[in-house]
mmCIF file of C-alpha atoms in Angstrom:
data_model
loop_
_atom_site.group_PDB
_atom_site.id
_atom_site.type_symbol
_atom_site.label_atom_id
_atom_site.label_comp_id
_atom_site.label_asym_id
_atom_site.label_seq_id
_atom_site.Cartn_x
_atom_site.Cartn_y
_atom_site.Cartn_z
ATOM 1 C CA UNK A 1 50.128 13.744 53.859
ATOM 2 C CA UNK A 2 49.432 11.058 56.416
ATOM 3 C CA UNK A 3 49.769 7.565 55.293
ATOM 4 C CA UNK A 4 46.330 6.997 56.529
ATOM 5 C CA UNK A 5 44.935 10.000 54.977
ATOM 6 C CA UNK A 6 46.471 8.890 51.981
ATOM 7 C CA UNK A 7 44.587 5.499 51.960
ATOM 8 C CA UNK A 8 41.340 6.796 52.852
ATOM 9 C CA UNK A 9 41.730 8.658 49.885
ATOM 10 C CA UNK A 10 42.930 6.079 47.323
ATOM 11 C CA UNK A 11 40.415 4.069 48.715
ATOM 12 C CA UNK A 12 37.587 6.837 48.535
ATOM 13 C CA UNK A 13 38.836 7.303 45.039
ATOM 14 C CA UNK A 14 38.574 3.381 43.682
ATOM 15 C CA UNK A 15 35.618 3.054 45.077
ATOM 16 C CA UNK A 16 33.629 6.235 43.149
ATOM 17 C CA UNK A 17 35.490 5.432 39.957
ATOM 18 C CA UNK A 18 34.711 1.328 40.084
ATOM 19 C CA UNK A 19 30.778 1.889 41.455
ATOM 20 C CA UNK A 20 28.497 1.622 38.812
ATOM 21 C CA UNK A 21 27.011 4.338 37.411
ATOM 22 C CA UNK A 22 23.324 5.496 37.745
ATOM 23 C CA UNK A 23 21.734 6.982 34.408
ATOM 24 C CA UNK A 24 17.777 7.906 34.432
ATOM 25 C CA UNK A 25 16.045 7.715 31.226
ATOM 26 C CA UNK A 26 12.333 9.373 30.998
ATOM 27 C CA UNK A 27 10.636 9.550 27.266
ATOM 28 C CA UNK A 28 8.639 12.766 27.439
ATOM 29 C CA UNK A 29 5.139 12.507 26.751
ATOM 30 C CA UNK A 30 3.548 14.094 23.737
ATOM 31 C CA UNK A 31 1.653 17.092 25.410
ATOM 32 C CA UNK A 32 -2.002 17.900 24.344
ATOM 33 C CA UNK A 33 -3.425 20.263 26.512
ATOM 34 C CA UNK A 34 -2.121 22.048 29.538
ATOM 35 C CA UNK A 35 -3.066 22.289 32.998
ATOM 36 C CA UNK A 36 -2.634 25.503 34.895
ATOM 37 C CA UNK A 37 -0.163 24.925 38.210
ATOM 38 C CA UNK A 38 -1.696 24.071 41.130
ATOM 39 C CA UNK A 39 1.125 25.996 43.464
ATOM 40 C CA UNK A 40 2.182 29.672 44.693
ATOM 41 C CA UNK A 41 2.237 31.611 40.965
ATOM 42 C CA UNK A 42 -0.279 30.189 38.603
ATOM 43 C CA UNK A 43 0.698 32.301 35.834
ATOM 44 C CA UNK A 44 2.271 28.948 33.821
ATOM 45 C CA UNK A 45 0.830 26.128 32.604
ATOM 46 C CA UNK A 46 1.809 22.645 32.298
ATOM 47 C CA UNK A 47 1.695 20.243 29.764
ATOM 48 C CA UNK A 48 -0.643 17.073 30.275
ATOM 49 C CA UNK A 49 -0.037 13.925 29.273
ATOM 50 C CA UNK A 50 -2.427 12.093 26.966
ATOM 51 C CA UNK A 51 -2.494 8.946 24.996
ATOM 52 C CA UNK A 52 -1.259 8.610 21.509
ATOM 53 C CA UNK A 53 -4.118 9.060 18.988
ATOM 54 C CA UNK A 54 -5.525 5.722 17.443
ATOM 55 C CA UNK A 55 -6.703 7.388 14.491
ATOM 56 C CA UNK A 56 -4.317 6.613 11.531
ATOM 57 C CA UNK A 57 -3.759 9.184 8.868
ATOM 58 C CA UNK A 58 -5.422 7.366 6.146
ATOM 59 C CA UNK A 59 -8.908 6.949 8.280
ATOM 60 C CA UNK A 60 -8.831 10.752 9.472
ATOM 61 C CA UNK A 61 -8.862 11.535 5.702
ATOM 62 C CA UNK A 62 -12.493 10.139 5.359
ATOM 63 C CA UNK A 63 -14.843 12.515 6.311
ATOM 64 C CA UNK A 64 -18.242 10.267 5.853
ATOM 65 C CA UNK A 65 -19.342 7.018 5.086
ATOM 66 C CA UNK A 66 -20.769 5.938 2.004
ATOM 67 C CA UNK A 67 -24.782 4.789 3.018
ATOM 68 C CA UNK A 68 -25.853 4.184 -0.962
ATOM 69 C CA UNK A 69 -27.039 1.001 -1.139
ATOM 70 C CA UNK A 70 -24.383 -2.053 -1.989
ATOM 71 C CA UNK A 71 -24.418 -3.722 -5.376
ATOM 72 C CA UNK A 72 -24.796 -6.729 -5.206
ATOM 73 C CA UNK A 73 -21.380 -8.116 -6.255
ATOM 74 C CA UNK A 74 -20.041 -6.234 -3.167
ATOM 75 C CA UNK A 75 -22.156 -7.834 -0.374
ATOM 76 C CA UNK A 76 -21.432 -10.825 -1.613
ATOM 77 C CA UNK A 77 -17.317 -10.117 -1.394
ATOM 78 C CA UNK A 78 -18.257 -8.745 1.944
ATOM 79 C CA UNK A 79 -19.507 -12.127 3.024
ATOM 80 C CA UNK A 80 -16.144 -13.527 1.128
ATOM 81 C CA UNK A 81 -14.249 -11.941 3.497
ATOM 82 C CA UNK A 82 -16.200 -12.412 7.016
ATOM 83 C CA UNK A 83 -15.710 -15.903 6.019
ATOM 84 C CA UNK A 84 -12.185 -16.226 6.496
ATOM 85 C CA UNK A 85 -9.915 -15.483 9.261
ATOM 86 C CA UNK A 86 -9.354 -11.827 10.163
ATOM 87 C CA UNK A 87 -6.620 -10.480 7.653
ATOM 88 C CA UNK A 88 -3.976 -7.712 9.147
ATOM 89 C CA UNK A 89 -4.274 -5.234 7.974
ATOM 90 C CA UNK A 90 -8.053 -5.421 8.166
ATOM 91 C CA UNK A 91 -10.348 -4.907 4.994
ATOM 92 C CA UNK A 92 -11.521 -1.748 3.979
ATOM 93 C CA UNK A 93 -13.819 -0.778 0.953
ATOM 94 C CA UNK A 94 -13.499 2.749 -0.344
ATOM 95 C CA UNK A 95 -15.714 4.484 -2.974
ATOM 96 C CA UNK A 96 -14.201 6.823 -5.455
ATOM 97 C CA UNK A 97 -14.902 9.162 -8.323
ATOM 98 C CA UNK A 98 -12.104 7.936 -10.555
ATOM 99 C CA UNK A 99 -11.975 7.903 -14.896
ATOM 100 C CA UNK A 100 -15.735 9.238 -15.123
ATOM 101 C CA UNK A 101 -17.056 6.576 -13.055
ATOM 102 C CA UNK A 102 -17.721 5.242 -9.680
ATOM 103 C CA UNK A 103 -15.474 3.075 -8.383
ATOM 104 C CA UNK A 104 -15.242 0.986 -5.368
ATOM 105 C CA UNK A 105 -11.261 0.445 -4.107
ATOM 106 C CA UNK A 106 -10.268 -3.326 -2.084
ATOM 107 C CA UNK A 107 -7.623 -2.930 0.392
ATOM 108 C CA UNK A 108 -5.040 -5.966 -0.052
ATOM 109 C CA UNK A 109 -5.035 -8.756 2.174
ATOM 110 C CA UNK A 110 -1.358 -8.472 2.801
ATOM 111 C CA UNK A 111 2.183 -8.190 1.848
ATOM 112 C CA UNK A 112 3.181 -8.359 -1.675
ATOM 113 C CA UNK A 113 -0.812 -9.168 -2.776
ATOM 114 C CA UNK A 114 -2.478 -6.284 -5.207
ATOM 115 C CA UNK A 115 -5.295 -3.806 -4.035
ATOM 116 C CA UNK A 116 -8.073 -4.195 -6.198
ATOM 117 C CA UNK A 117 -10.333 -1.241 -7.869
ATOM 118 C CA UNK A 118 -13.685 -2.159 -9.698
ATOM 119 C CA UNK A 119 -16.721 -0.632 -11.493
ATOM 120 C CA UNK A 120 -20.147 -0.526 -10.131
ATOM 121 C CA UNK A 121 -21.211 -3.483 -11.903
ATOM 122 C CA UNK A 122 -17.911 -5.550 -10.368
ATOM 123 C CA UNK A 123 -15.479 -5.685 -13.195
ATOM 124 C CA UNK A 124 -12.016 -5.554 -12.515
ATOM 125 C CA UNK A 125 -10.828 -2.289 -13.088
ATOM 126 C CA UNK A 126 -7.216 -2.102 -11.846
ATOM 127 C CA UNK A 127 -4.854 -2.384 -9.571
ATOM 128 C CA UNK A 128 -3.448 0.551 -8.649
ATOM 129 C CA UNK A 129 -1.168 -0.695 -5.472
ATOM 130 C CA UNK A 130 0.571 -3.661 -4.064
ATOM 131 C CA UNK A 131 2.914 -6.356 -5.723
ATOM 132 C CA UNK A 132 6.701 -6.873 -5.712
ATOM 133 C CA UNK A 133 7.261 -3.108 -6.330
ATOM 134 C CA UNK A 134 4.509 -1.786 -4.632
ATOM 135 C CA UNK A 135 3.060 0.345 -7.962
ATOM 136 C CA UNK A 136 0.198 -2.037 -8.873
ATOM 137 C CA UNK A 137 -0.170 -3.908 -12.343
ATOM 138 C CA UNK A 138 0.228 -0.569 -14.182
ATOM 139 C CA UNK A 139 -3.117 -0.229 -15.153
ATOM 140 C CA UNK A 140 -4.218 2.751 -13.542
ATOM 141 C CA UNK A 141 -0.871 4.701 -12.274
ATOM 142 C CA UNK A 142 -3.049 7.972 -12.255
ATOM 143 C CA UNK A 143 -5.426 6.368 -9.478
ATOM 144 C CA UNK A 144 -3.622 7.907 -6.142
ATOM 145 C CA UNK A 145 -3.470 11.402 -8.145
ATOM 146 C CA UNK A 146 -6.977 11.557 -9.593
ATOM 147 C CA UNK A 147 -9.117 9.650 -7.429
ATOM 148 C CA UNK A 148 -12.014 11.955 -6.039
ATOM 149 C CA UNK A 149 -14.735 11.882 -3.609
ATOM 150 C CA UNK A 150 -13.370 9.475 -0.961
ATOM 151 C CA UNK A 151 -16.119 7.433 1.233
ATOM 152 C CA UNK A 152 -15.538 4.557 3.611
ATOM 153 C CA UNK A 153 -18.257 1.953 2.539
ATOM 154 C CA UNK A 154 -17.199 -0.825 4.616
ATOM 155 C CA UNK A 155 -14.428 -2.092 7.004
ATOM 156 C CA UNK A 156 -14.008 -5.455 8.922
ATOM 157 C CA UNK A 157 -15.449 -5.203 12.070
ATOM 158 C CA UNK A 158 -13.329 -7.515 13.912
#
């Protein structure tokens, strides 16, 4: 081999092995639908890409809202809450069928703070979630399994 040759080479060979290298990441998008091809054989289709769904899983399990009328109690905790600053997660009020009665269940402000369940009149009933371990004051462990007839009666707004 030709010394020149030779150092083309060597030289070709540092240069691919030192240059840096080139690696293309795409994330896939969740397909949806599909979209038939636009070109010569339009006997496949191809997925479209559509935004994530904003629904969470605990709101697409309420199928209507509750429109009974409020006790009072209620509309007064309502105000309560409007009056502070908006809590994350955001306040919902959900109406069960839970122990024979009717039942009205207070999403917790945050963190480590209980979820409240009362009785139509506003007594303190339970509550079932939230705390250090995350299981409620013990009052009503049976709550997630036998709670019934889920409605959405209110949710902040904001």
């Amino acid at each position: 081999m030709h010394p020149l040759s030779l150092a083309v080479t060597v030289s070709l060979l540092l240069a691919t092995a030192c240059a840096p290298k080139q690696v293309s990441v795409t994330t896939p998008a969740r397909p949806s639908k599909t979209m038939p091809d636009v070109g010569p054989s339009n006997n496949r289709s191809t997925p479209v890409s559509t935004p994530g769904s904003t629904t969470s899983p605990a709101s697409a399990r309420i199928v209507e809202s509750d429109t009974t009328a409020r006790p009072a109690w209620l509309k007064a905790r309502i105000a309560e809450v409007l009056a502070e600053r908006k809590r994350n997660p955001i306040t919902r009020i959900l109406r069960y069928d839970y122990g024979g009665q009717t039942v009205y269940y207070i999403s917790a402000p945050c963190c480590d703070q209980y979820s409240q369940v009362y009785d139509t009149r506003g007594k303190l009933v339970c509550q079932p979630d939230g705390g250090i371990t995350g299981k409620g004051d013990g009052q009503c462990r049976d709550f997630e399994k036998k709670k019934t007839n889920e409605k959405l009666v209110w949710q902040d707004p904001r």
